[in-house]
Short mmCIF file of C-alpha atoms and ligand atoms in Angstrom, two decimals:
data_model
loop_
_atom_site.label_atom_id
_atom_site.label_comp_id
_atom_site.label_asym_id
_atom_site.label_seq_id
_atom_site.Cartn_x
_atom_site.Cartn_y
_atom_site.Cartn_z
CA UNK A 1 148.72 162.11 8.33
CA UNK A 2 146.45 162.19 11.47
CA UNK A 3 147.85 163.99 14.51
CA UNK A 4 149.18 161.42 17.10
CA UNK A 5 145.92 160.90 19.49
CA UNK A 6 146.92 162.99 22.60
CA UNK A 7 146.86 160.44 25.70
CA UNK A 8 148.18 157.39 23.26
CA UNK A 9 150.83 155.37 25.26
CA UNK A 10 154.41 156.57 23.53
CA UNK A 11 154.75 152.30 22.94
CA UNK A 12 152.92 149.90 23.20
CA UNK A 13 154.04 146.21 21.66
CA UNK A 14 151.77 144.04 21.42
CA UNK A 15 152.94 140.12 21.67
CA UNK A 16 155.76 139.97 19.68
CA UNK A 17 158.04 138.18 18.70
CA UNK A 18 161.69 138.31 17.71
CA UNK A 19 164.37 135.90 16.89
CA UNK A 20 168.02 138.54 15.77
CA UNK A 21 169.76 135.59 15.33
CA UNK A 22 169.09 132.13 14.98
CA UNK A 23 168.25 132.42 19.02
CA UNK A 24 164.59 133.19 19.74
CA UNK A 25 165.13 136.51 21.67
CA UNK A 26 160.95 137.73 22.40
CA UNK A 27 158.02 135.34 22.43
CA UNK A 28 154.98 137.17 22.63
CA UNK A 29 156.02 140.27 24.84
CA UNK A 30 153.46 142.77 25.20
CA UNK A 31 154.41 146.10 27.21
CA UNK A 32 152.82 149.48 27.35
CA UNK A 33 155.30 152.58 28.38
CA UNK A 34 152.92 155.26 28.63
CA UNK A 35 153.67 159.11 27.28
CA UNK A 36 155.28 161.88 29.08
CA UNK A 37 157.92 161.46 31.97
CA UNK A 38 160.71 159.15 32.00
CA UNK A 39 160.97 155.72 31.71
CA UNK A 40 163.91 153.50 32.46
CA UNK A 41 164.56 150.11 31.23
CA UNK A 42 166.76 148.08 33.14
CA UNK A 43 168.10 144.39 33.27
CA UNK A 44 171.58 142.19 32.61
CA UNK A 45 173.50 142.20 29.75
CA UNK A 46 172.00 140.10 26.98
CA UNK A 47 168.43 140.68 28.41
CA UNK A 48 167.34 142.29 25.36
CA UNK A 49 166.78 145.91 26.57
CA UNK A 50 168.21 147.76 23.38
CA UNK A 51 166.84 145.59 20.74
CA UNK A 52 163.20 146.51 22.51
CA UNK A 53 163.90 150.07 21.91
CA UNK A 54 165.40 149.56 18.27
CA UNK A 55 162.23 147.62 17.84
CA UNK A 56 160.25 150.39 19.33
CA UNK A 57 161.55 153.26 17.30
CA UNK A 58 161.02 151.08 13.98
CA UNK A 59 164.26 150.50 13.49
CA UNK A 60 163.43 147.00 12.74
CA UNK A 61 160.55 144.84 12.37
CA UNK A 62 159.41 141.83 14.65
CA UNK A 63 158.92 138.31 13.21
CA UNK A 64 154.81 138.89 14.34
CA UNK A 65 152.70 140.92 16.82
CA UNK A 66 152.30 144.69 16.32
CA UNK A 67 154.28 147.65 17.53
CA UNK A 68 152.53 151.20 18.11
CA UNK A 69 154.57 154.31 18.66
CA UNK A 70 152.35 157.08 20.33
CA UNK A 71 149.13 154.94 18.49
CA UNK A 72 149.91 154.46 15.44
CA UNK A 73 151.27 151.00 14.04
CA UNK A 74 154.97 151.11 12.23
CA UNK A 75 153.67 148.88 10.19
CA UNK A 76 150.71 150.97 8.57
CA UNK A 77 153.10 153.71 7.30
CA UNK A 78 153.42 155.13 3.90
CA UNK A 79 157.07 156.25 3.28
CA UNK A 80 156.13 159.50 3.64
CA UNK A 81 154.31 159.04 7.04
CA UNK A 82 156.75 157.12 8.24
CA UNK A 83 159.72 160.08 7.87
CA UNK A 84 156.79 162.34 9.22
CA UNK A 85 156.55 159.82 12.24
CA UNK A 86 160.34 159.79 12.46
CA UNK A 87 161.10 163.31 12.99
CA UNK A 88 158.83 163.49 16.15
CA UNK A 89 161.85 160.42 17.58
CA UNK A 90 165.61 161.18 18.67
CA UNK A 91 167.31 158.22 18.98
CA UNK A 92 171.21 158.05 20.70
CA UNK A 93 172.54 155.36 20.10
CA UNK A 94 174.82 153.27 22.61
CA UNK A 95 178.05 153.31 20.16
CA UNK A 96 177.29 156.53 18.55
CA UNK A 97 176.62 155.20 15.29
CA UNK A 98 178.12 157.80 13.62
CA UNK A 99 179.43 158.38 9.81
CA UNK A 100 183.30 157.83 10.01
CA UNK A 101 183.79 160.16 7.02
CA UNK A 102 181.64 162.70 7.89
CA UNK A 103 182.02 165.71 10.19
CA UNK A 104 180.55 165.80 14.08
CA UNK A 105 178.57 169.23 12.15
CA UNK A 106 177.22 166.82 9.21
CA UNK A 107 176.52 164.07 11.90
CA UNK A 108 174.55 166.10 14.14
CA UNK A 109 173.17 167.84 10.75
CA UNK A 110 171.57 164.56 9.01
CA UNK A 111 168.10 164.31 10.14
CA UNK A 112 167.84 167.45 8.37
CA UNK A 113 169.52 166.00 5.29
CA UNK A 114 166.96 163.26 5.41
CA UNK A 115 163.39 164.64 6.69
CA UNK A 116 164.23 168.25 5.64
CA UNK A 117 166.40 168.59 2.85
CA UNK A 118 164.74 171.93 1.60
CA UNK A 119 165.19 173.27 5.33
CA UNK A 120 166.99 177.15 5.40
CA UNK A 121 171.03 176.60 5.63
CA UNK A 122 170.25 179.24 8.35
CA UNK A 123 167.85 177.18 10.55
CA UNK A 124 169.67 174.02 9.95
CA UNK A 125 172.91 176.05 11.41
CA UNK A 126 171.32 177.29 14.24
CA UNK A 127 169.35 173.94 15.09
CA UNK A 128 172.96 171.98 14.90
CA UNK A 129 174.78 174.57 17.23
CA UNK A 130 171.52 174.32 19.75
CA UNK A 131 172.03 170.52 19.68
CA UNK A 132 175.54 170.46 20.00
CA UNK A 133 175.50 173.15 22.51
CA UNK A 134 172.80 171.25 24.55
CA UNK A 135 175.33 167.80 24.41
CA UNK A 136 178.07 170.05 24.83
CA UNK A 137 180.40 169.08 22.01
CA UNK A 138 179.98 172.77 20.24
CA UNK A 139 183.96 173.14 20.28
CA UNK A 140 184.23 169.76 18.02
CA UNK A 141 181.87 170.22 15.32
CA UNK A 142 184.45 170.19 12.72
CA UNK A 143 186.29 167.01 13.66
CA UNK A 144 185.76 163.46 12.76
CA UNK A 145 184.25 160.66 14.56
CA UNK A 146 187.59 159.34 14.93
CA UNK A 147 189.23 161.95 16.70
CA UNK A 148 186.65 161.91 19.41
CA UNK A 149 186.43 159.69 23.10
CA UNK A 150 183.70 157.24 23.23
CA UNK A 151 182.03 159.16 25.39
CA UNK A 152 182.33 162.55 22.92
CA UNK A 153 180.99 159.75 20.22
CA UNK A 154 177.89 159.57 22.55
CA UNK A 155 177.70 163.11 22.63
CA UNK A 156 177.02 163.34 19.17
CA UNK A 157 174.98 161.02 18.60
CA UNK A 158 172.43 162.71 21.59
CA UNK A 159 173.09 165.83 19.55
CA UNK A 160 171.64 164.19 16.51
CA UNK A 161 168.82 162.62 18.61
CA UNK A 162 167.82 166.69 19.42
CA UNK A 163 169.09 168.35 16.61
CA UNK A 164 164.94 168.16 15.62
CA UNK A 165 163.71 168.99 18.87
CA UNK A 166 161.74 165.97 19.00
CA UNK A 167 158.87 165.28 21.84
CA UNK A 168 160.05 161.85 22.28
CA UNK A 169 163.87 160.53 23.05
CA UNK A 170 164.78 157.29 22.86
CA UNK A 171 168.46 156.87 25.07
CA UNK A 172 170.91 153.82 25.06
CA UNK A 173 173.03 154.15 27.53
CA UNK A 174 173.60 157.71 27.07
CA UNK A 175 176.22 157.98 29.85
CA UNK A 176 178.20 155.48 29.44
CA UNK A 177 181.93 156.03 29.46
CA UNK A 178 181.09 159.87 30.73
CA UNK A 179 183.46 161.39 33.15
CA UNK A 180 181.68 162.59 36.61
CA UNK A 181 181.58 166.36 35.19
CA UNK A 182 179.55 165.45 31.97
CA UNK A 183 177.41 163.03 33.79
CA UNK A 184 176.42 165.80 36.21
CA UNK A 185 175.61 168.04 33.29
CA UNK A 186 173.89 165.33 31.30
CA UNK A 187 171.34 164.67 34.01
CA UNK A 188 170.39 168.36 34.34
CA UNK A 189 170.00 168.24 30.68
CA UNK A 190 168.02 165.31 30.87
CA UNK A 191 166.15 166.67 33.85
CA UNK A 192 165.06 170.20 31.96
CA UNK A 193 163.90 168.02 28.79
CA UNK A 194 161.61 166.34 31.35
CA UNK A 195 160.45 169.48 32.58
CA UNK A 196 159.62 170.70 29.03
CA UNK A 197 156.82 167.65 28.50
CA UNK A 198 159.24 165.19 26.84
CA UNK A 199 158.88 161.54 27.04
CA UNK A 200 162.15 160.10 27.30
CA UNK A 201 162.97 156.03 27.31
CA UNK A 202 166.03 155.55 28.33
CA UNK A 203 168.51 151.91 28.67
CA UNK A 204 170.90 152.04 31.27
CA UNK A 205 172.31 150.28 34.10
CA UNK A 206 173.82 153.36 36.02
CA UNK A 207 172.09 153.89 39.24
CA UNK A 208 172.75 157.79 39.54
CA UNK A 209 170.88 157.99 35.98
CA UNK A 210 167.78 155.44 37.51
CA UNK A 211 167.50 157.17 40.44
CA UNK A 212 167.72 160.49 39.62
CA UNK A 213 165.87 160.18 36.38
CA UNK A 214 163.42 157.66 35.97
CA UNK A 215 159.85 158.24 36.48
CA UNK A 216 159.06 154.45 35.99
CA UNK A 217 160.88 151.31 35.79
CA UNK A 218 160.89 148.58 33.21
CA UNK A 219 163.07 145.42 34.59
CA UNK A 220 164.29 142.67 31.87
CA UNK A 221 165.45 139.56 31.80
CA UNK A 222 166.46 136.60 29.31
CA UNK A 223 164.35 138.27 26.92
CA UNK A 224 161.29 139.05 29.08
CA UNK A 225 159.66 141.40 31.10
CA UNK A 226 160.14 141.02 34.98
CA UNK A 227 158.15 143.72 36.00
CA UNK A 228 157.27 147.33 35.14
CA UNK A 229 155.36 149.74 36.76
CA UNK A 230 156.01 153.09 38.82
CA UNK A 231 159.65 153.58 40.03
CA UNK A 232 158.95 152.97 43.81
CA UNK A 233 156.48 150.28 43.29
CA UNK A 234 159.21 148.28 41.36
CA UNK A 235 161.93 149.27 43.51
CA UNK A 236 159.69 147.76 46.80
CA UNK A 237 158.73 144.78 44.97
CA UNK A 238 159.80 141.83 47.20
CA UNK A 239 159.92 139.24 44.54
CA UNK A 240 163.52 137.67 45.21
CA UNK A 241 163.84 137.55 41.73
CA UNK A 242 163.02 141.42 41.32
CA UNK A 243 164.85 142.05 44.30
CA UNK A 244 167.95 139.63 43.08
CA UNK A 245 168.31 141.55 39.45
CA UNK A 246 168.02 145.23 40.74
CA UNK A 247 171.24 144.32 42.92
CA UNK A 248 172.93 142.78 40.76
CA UNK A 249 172.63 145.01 37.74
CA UNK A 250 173.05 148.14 40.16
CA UNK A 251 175.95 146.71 41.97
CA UNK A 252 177.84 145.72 38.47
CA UNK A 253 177.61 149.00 37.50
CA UNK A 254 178.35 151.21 40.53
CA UNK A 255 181.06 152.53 42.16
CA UNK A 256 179.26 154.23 44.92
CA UNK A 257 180.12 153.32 48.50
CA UNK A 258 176.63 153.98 49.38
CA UNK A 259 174.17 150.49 49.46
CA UNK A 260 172.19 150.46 46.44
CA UNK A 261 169.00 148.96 47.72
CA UNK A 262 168.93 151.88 50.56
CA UNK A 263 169.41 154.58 47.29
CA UNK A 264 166.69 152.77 45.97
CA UNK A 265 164.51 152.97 48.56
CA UNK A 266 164.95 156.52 49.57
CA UNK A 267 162.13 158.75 49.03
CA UNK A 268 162.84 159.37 45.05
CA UNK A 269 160.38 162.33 44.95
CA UNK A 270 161.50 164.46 47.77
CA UNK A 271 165.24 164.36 46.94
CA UNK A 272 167.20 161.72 48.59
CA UNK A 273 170.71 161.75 49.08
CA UNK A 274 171.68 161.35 45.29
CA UNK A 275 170.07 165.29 44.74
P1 ADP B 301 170.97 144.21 26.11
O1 ADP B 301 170.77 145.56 25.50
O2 ADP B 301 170.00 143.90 27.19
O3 ADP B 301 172.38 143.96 26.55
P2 ADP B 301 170.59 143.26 23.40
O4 ADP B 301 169.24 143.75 23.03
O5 ADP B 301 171.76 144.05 22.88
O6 ADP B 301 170.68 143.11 24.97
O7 ADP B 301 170.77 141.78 22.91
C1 ADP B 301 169.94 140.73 23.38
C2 ADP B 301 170.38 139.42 22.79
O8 ADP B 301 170.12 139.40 21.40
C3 ADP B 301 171.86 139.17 22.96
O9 ADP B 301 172.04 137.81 23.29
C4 ADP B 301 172.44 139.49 21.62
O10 ADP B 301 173.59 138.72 21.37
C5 ADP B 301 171.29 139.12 20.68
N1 ADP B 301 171.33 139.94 19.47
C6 ADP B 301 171.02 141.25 19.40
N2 ADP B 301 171.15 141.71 18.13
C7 ADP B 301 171.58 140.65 17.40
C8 ADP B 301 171.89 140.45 16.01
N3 ADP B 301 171.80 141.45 15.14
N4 ADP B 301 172.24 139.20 15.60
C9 ADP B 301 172.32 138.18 16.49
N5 ADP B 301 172.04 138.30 17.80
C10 ADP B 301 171.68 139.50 18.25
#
């Protein structure tokens, strides 16, 4: 296939439409996250932010309008385009997703097993024990999903998201039932795959993850998009309603003492007092 054309935005959906259910969940959405950096997308429960990224990453289709990862169309994909396509995406999923009868190793192991099956045993080892080193879970890789916290289920699943040391990482909720320690450790990982070039997209409703990680903001609601845009032009946007859902959805999920809206409106860039 064609190499991905360099500046294309890493999505771009263009007015679709999705019912999951019987419920109409997107009517004509359009949104463009561009490449590189770190975009957060934010928003109540319900508001549709993880079924945008499954739709994003091709996971599944919409009903109509067209979705392009980093230019080119899901749609237009042979098979074997498509698993080309698919090895340049990590995807974590929110519950892990994870094979109950296989290994964390074989977990971490089975984009390999799918988009490389011919791969060395030798690199396919030592890409497995990078991952799980990098999501720190390298002292669990023989145990089963079972025997693991929801939070080490997580773990895995990021580890599978990396094991192919993909450009582009799509991340729901990825710290999510986390103790303090691993968050802390998480975000520096996070951090150093920004550093590196990687675009990452990234659900969540924590706002230590927001505001030390995003780059831009993408703000949902009942299915739509409130507003997107850089992180401190969202976060000064006085639209009640903008203002309304960034305190509500911040204040659900913290526990700091600190007020949210003043975290939010520190300077992000020069390292306010979340760095
Ligand atoms: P969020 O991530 O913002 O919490 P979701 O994308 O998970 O929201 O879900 C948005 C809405 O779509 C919810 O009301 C949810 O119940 C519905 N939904 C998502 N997936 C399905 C499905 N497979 N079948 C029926 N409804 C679904």
């Amino acid at each position: 296939m064609k190499p991905f054309p360099e500046q294309a935005p890493v999505l771009q959906f263009d007015s679709i439409s999705y019912s999951p259910g019987t419920t109409r969940l997107f009517t004509q959405l359009s949104l463009t996250v561009p490449v590189g950096a770190c975009s957060v997308i934010m928003g109540p429960s319900g508001a549709g932010k993880s079924t945008l990224l499954r739709l994003g990453a091709g996971l599944i289709p919409p009903d109509t309008g067209t979705i392009f990862f980093r230019g080119v169309n899901w749609n237009d994909l042979t098979d074997h385009d498509n698993a080309l396509v698919r090895e340049t995406l990590g995807f974590a999923f929110q519950n892990g997703a994870l094979w109950a009868n296989k290994s964390v190793y074989q977990n971490i192991e089975l984009p390999y097993v799918y988009h490389r099956p011919k791969a060395p045993k030798k690199e396919v080892q030592e890409a497995v024990t990078r991952a799980a080193a990098l999501a720190g879970i390298q002292s669990q890789l023989s145990l089963r999903p079972s025997q693991l916290s929801l939070g080490e289920q997580k773990m895995v699943s990021l580890g599978r998201a990396l094991v192919m040391d993909p450009p582009v990482l799509f991340l729901d909720d990825p710290t999510g039932s986390l103790d303090a320690q691993s968050l802390e450790k998480l975000l520096g990982l996070f951090n150093d795959l920004k550093r590196q070039g990687r675009t990452l997209v990234l659900v969540t409703q924590d706002p230590t993850v927001t505001a030390r990680l995003a780059d831009r903001l993408v703000l949902m609601k009942g299915g739509t998009i409130l507003t997107e845009g850089p992180f401190s032009e969202v976060t000064r946007n006085p639209d009640p309603e903008v203002v309304a859902i960034l305190t509500s959805v911040l204040s659900q999920a913290s526990t700091f003492s600190t007020d949210i809206l003043d975290l939010l409106s520190i300077d992000h860039e020069g390292g306010g007092i979340l760095k």
